[in-house]
């Protein structure tokens, strides 16, 4: 009997998920739809599927990570893949092995998917040219973190029903943030209006050409926003080279209940984690279940990664 | 050798304001005997008919890296000179950032002897301005010059210390040596690998503002007004730098300026998705900057076009962009890429050739870049119209890191003469 092939937007194997910039709207929507179906599964008591049975997934992490790494780990396992996680922070690179060497070594083990996190922008692109399996970007330098943006989108859709027509503010260290970049592309693509808010020293040049409005004032930037995404500010940036002090940053850019009032009444708060309580965000606000979506983000992260693994590994 | 006569060739020689169809007679010693439409003939001479082709003085490339000593796996004298001759270049200024660095007299003797044995082009070695290119202590300008060093350059490093720079200029002025500066402020350029702006933001790479270049040029030109010496800015890349140069030239400060053919032919968008062969220093900047550099040549604010030939092996380039080596090869494509600026009506032909021949020769104070009677018959003969496609594997350099792979060009070298002998022909 002839079977009709399911038509999908994601074809041409092996296909890589290197960034939101390379995605079409259809592809993004397909991932989100697929992810939705996993939310329920993840909340149930029997969480195991066999979609990826027999497939090998290697998590190649050159940079330390807790949530992204465990999320990918779990996602692969729930789909039935054999998952191997390699923390490269202190092994091959210190022996002078290049990314390409590592890639060739791993390639010889015939993985089906490599999930890579790397401190250099463009590393996943380079890897994808040298291996013959699917490459999924789990964050590269300050360029992209596509699965984070996708999980953010799913979280918003889950709460607000849609993204189109919403106004989203991204606040904090935009300059060094891959989360900000991926979210700018994705939210724009899905029809939201995006504001970015940062002190001038943490605002990248040419950001306005990415289709956002940039602000240095929380009051103006948050005005009328439905979603407020806070970014992590790394400690080393706060000691005089980019900003005068933690205290001064919190005063002007830290999210407090008072500042949140500049946004819409029903505005929701997001954070990719890990949070610096008292630096970029008020600690009570971060835990306020009526406002904060932080836990939900982590939860849906697994669903989104399952969707990506399933759709890209065929 | 026998006397030679090149006939029916279009001769363009900016050094004598010549653009006419005529003959070139080369005597037994490899010197130009007579040139131009009134040039005589001689029955005994070997005749070469060059109808439809153009003859210009052999190109003088003021910035190229030859791997010897220390980096023979990237390039050597033999491969460099083959690439040069295939590109019509007959005189090369070689950079001192070898291993060991050319910063002392014994290294100069080595490089001159080695070059004479292995290379088939005229080599003019540079020594470093500071010992070990560390930017701390100046090298022995006087002794090095006496041994045959043409000029001083820290290549892609900049003298950051203003006091040292002022002393270098002050000392150099007395003994008439050429100081060639790469203009980049280290703090502003820290960790950067691309121009600052939208492209850098999208690629997530650390960008460098053109202020890093401008600030050093401004400083150096201020110092130069106090300590006038022979000063040359290796390569500029931006409109902002050009404005500084314009202002200082109109104030009567004397210096010269170069530009890489890459910055004239490419912009930051060509980097695409992390093409490391286009990671250059100074970086490729915006289209506006590129166009302003062309204007700079038109207005004589920029005097020299260089190849900035930097051979790099594949291993150094096959890395994430931030870690990859900087530079691209270019000596073989220098003329053809420059001719593109004529074909797309950016610059007049005479101006382009001037920046590749007599202008660098004058700055270096060498007897090259001209086809005047009595000068060495170093001649580049090319077909102005011939279309071709750049293929890395066909280039003669040992390393294949060309920034213009697959580019369709018009104009190709047909023959190169060195001291009257045919050193290359295809």
Short mmCIF file of C-alpha atoms in Angstrom, two decimals, chain A:
data_model
loop_
_atom_site.label_atom_id
_atom_site.label_comp_id
_atom_site.label_asym_id
_atom_site.label_seq_id
_atom_site.Cartn_x
_atom_site.Cartn_y
_atom_site.Cartn_z
CA UNK A 1 0.00 0.00 0.00
CA UNK A 2 1.31 3.41 -0.90
CA UNK A 3 1.86 5.67 2.04
CA UNK A 4 1.56 9.42 1.68
CA UNK A 5 4.65 11.13 2.87
CA UNK A 6 4.14 13.77 5.49
CA UNK A 7 5.09 17.13 4.05
CA UNK A 8 7.42 19.05 6.29
CA UNK A 9 9.18 22.34 5.99
CA UNK A 10 12.39 20.83 7.26
CA UNK A 11 13.90 18.53 4.65
CA UNK A 12 17.24 17.86 2.93
CA UNK A 13 19.09 15.71 5.42
CA UNK A 14 21.47 16.23 7.00
CA UNK A 15 20.17 19.60 7.86
CA UNK A 16 21.63 21.73 10.59
CA UNK A 17 20.12 24.11 13.09
CA UNK A 18 22.82 26.76 13.19
CA UNK A 19 20.80 29.83 13.97
CA UNK A 20 17.44 31.52 13.74
CA UNK A 21 18.90 33.63 10.92
CA UNK A 22 18.93 30.54 8.70
CA UNK A 23 15.35 29.53 9.51
CA UNK A 24 12.27 30.30 7.48
CA UNK A 25 9.04 31.27 9.23
CA UNK A 26 7.56 27.92 8.26
CA UNK A 27 10.44 26.00 9.76
CA UNK A 28 10.25 27.96 13.01
CA UNK A 29 6.51 27.39 13.26
CA UNK A 30 6.91 23.70 12.57
CA UNK A 31 9.39 23.34 15.42
CA UNK A 32 7.04 25.18 17.77
CA UNK A 33 4.05 23.05 16.76
CA UNK A 34 6.05 19.87 17.21
CA UNK A 35 7.30 21.08 20.60
CA UNK A 36 3.76 21.71 21.83
CA UNK A 37 2.99 18.03 21.45
CA UNK A 38 5.84 17.14 23.80
CA UNK A 39 4.73 19.39 26.66
CA UNK A 40 2.04 16.98 27.79
CA UNK A 41 4.29 13.99 27.39
CA UNK A 42 6.90 15.57 29.61
CA UNK A 43 4.31 16.20 32.32
CA UNK A 44 3.03 12.63 32.24
CA UNK A 45 4.42 9.67 34.12
CA UNK A 46 5.72 7.74 31.12
CA UNK A 47 8.07 10.02 29.25
CA UNK A 48 9.96 7.73 26.95
CA UNK A 49 9.51 7.55 23.16
CA UNK A 50 11.42 5.57 20.58
CA UNK A 51 11.53 8.15 17.77
CA UNK A 52 15.31 8.29 17.87
CA UNK A 53 15.96 4.70 18.85
CA UNK A 54 19.26 3.55 17.44
CA UNK A 55 20.46 7.10 16.88
CA UNK A 56 23.53 8.51 18.54
CA UNK A 57 23.58 12.04 19.89
CA UNK A 58 26.80 13.67 21.03
CA UNK A 59 26.66 16.79 23.17
CA UNK A 60 29.88 18.62 22.56
CA UNK A 61 30.23 21.37 25.13
CA UNK A 62 33.29 23.59 24.95
CA UNK A 63 31.78 25.99 27.44
CA UNK A 64 30.31 25.11 30.81
CA UNK A 65 26.54 24.93 30.88
CA UNK A 66 24.03 23.41 33.25
CA UNK A 67 20.58 23.99 31.90
CA UNK A 68 21.18 23.79 28.18
CA UNK A 69 23.34 20.71 28.52
CA UNK A 70 20.97 18.83 30.83
CA UNK A 71 18.02 19.90 28.71
CA UNK A 72 19.57 18.46 25.54
CA UNK A 73 20.65 15.40 27.46
CA UNK A 74 17.15 14.71 28.70
CA UNK A 75 15.53 15.56 25.39
CA UNK A 76 17.66 13.03 23.54
CA UNK A 77 17.07 10.32 26.11
CA UNK A 78 13.32 10.84 26.15
CA UNK A 79 13.29 10.33 22.42
CA UNK A 80 15.22 7.10 22.80
CA UNK A 81 18.59 8.20 21.44
CA UNK A 82 21.93 7.10 22.85
CA UNK A 83 23.29 10.29 24.32
CA UNK A 84 26.91 10.98 25.07
CA UNK A 85 27.99 14.25 26.63
CA UNK A 86 31.52 15.51 26.25
CA UNK A 87 32.75 18.44 28.29
CA UNK A 88 35.63 19.74 26.25
CA UNK A 89 36.60 22.53 28.61
CA UNK A 90 39.72 20.78 29.80
CA UNK A 91 40.57 17.96 27.47
CA UNK A 92 41.32 18.08 23.78
CA UNK A 93 41.73 21.83 23.35
CA UNK A 94 44.42 21.95 25.98
CA UNK A 95 46.28 19.25 24.12
CA UNK A 96 46.30 21.54 21.11
CA UNK A 97 43.61 19.75 19.16
CA UNK A 98 41.59 22.00 16.91
CA UNK A 99 37.84 21.98 16.55
CA UNK A 100 38.21 20.30 13.17
CA UNK A 101 40.38 17.52 14.61
CA UNK A 102 37.79 16.87 17.29
CA UNK A 103 35.05 16.91 14.70
CA UNK A 104 36.82 14.39 12.51
CA UNK A 105 37.41 12.10 15.47
CA UNK A 106 33.78 12.21 16.49
CA UNK A 107 32.63 11.87 12.91
CA UNK A 108 34.45 8.57 12.69
CA UNK A 109 32.16 7.24 15.42
CA UNK A 110 29.14 7.85 13.15
CA UNK A 111 26.96 10.02 15.33
CA UNK A 112 23.59 11.11 13.94
CA UNK A 113 23.47 14.41 15.78
CA UNK A 114 26.11 16.65 17.31
CA UNK A 115 24.88 19.33 19.69
CA UNK A 116 27.61 21.92 20.06
CA UNK A 117 28.24 24.81 22.38
CA UNK A 118 31.37 26.83 21.71
CA UNK A 119 32.83 30.12 22.89
CA UNK A 120 33.63 31.23 19.32
CA UNK A 121 30.95 32.65 17.07
CA UNK A 122 30.63 30.55 13.94
CA UNK A 123 32.09 27.35 15.39
CA UNK A 124 28.91 25.31 14.67
CA UNK A 125 28.97 26.55 11.05
CA UNK A 126 32.54 25.37 10.67
CA UNK A 127 31.71 22.03 12.28
CA UNK A 128 28.72 21.51 10.01
CA UNK A 129 30.97 21.76 6.96
CA UNK A 130 33.21 18.98 8.19
CA UNK A 131 30.90 16.28 9.53
CA UNK A 132 28.20 14.29 7.83
CA UNK A 133 25.59 14.37 10.53
CA UNK A 134 23.15 16.94 11.82
CA UNK A 135 24.64 19.80 13.81
CA UNK A 136 22.55 21.67 16.35
CA UNK A 137 23.83 24.90 17.79
CA UNK A 138 23.50 25.09 21.57
CA UNK A 139 25.06 28.56 21.70
CA UNK A 140 28.08 29.97 19.89
CA UNK A 141 30.01 32.96 21.18
CA UNK A 142 27.77 35.96 21.07
CA UNK A 143 26.13 35.01 17.79
CA UNK A 144 23.16 32.70 18.27
CA UNK A 145 21.38 30.43 20.71
CA UNK A 146 18.49 29.23 18.56
CA UNK A 147 16.90 26.68 20.91
CA UNK A 148 16.76 29.29 23.69
CA UNK A 149 14.84 31.68 21.44
CA UNK A 150 12.53 28.88 20.36
CA UNK A 151 11.78 27.89 23.94
CA UNK A 152 11.16 31.53 24.79
CA UNK A 153 8.72 31.73 21.90
CA UNK A 154 6.95 28.57 23.02
CA UNK A 155 6.70 29.91 26.57
CA UNK A 156 5.14 33.13 25.32
CA UNK A 157 2.71 31.30 23.06
CA UNK A 158 1.77 29.04 25.93
CA UNK A 159 0.82 32.00 28.09
CA UNK A 160 -0.32 34.66 25.66
CA UNK A 161 -1.68 32.40 22.93
CA UNK A 162 0.35 34.06 20.19
CA UNK A 163 3.38 36.21 19.45
CA UNK A 164 2.09 38.26 16.58
CA UNK A 165 1.28 41.80 17.64
CA UNK A 166 3.02 41.56 21.02
CA UNK A 167 5.59 44.05 22.16
CA UNK A 168 8.70 42.49 23.66
CA UNK A 169 11.50 44.22 25.51
CA UNK A 170 14.96 42.67 25.83
CA UNK A 171 17.04 44.32 28.54
CA UNK A 172 20.63 44.09 29.66
CA UNK A 173 23.92 43.11 28.12
CA UNK A 174 22.83 43.05 24.47
CA UNK A 175 26.42 43.40 23.24
CA UNK A 176 27.61 40.03 24.52
CA UNK A 177 24.32 38.16 24.30
CA UNK A 178 23.56 35.40 21.83
CA UNK A 179 20.17 34.97 23.48
CA UNK A 180 19.29 38.55 22.60
CA UNK A 181 20.31 38.12 18.96
CA UNK A 182 18.41 34.88 18.42
CA UNK A 183 15.35 36.32 20.13
CA UNK A 184 15.48 39.49 18.04
CA UNK A 185 15.42 37.43 14.84
CA UNK A 186 12.75 34.99 15.99
CA UNK A 187 10.36 37.45 17.62
CA UNK A 188 10.58 39.70 14.58
CA UNK A 189 9.94 36.75 12.32
CA UNK A 190 6.85 35.76 14.29
CA UNK A 191 5.41 39.26 14.10
CA UNK A 192 6.32 40.86 17.43
CA UNK A 193 7.68 44.32 17.94
CA UNK A 194 11.04 44.26 19.72
CA UNK A 195 12.65 46.89 21.94
CA UNK A 196 16.17 46.49 23.26
CA UNK A 197 17.26 48.35 26.37
CA UNK A 198 20.86 48.65 27.53
CA UNK A 199 23.45 51.14 28.69
CA UNK A 200 25.33 52.49 25.67
CA UNK A 201 28.48 50.52 26.42
CA UNK A 202 26.55 47.26 26.20
CA UNK A 203 24.63 48.10 23.04
CA UNK A 204 26.17 46.69 19.83
CA UNK A 205 26.69 48.97 16.86
CA UNK A 206 24.23 48.60 14.01
CA UNK A 207 21.60 46.92 16.22
CA UNK A 208 18.84 49.11 14.78
CA UNK A 209 19.39 47.46 11.40
CA UNK A 210 18.30 44.17 12.94
CA UNK A 211 14.77 45.49 13.12
CA UNK A 212 14.55 46.69 16.71
CA UNK A 213 14.15 49.97 18.52
CA UNK A 214 16.95 50.66 20.96
CA UNK A 215 16.60 52.50 24.26
CA UNK A 216 18.86 53.49 27.11
CA UNK A 217 15.97 54.31 29.40
CA UNK A 218 13.88 51.56 31.01
CA UNK A 219 10.82 53.80 31.27
CA UNK A 220 10.69 54.52 27.57
CA UNK A 221 11.81 51.09 26.49
CA UNK A 222 9.30 49.15 28.59
CA UNK A 223 6.37 51.35 27.66
CA UNK A 224 3.48 49.19 26.45
CA UNK A 225 5.45 45.92 26.53
CA UNK A 226 3.77 42.54 27.00
CA UNK A 227 6.96 40.62 27.72
CA UNK A 228 10.11 41.73 29.52
CA UNK A 229 13.16 39.56 28.89
CA UNK A 230 16.04 40.21 31.23
CA UNK A 231 19.56 39.11 30.33
CA UNK A 232 22.31 37.95 32.60
CA UNK A 233 25.03 40.49 33.27
CA UNK A 234 28.36 38.81 33.79
CA UNK A 235 30.38 39.82 36.82
CA UNK A 236 33.52 40.79 34.93
CA UNK A 237 31.60 43.41 32.95
CA UNK A 238 30.55 45.26 36.06
CA UNK A 239 33.94 46.23 37.39
CA UNK A 240 34.64 49.48 35.67
CA UNK A 241 35.38 48.46 32.10
CA UNK A 242 31.85 48.52 30.77
CA UNK A 243 29.96 49.88 33.77
CA UNK A 244 30.92 51.83 36.87
CA UNK A 245 29.41 49.42 39.41
CA UNK A 246 26.80 46.82 40.21
CA UNK A 247 24.95 49.36 42.30
CA UNK A 248 24.70 51.88 39.51
CA UNK A 249 23.55 49.24 37.03
CA UNK A 250 20.83 48.01 39.35
CA UNK A 251 19.65 51.55 39.92
CA UNK A 252 19.09 52.26 36.24
CA UNK A 253 18.69 48.88 34.55
CA UNK A 254 17.78 46.37 37.24
CA UNK A 255 14.19 45.18 36.99
CA UNK A 256 12.22 46.10 40.09
CA UNK A 257 8.47 46.01 40.69
CA UNK A 258 8.47 49.77 40.18
CA UNK A 259 10.15 49.61 36.82
CA UNK A 260 7.96 46.72 35.71
CA UNK A 261 5.00 49.11 36.06
CA UNK A 262 6.28 50.95 32.98
CA UNK A 263 5.26 47.90 30.96
CA UNK A 264 1.68 46.69 30.43
CA UNK A 265 -0.33 45.69 33.47
CA UNK A 266 -0.29 42.02 32.56
CA UNK A 267 3.32 42.04 31.43
CA UNK A 268 5.30 38.85 32.05
CA UNK A 269 8.93 38.44 32.95
CA UNK A 270 11.47 36.08 31.41
CA UNK A 271 15.13 35.29 32.03
CA UNK A 272 17.35 32.75 30.26
CA UNK A 273 19.20 32.08 33.51
CA UNK A 274 21.28 31.84 35.52
CA UNK A 275 20.06 34.97 37.31
CA UNK A 276 22.07 37.51 39.25
CA UNK A 277 19.57 38.40 41.89
CA UNK A 278 19.90 42.00 42.96
CA UNK A 279 21.93 42.90 39.91
CA UNK A 280 19.67 42.70 36.91
CA UNK A 281 16.55 41.60 38.72
CA UNK A 282 14.82 42.07 42.04
CA UNK A 283 14.85 38.76 43.86
CA UNK A 284 11.17 38.74 44.87
CA UNK A 285 10.11 39.60 41.38
CA UNK A 286 12.11 36.71 40.02
CA UNK A 287 10.16 34.28 42.20
CA UNK A 288 6.71 35.83 41.74
CA UNK A 289 4.78 33.06 40.00
CA UNK A 290 2.18 35.52 38.74
CA UNK A 291 4.79 37.44 36.77
CA UNK A 292 7.86 35.30 36.27
CA UNK A 293 7.99 32.64 33.56
CA UNK A 294 11.48 31.48 34.45
CA UNK A 295 10.50 27.99 35.58
CA UNK A 296 8.24 27.48 32.62
CA UNK A 297 11.08 28.44 30.30
CA UNK A 298 13.21 25.66 31.70
CA UNK A 299 10.36 23.18 31.48
CA UNK A 300 9.49 23.96 27.88
CA UNK A 301 13.15 23.95 26.98
CA UNK A 302 13.11 20.17 27.04
CA UNK A 303 10.07 20.05 24.75
CA UNK A 304 11.64 22.45 22.25
CA UNK A 305 14.89 20.48 22.18
CA UNK A 306 12.98 17.26 21.67
CA UNK A 307 11.24 18.85 18.70
CA UNK A 308 14.52 20.05 17.22
CA UNK A 309 16.20 16.68 17.65
CA UNK A 310 13.25 14.88 16.13
CA UNK A 311 12.81 17.19 13.15
CA UNK A 312 16.47 17.60 12.30
CA UNK A 313 17.55 14.01 12.80
CA UNK A 314 16.00 11.99 10.04
#
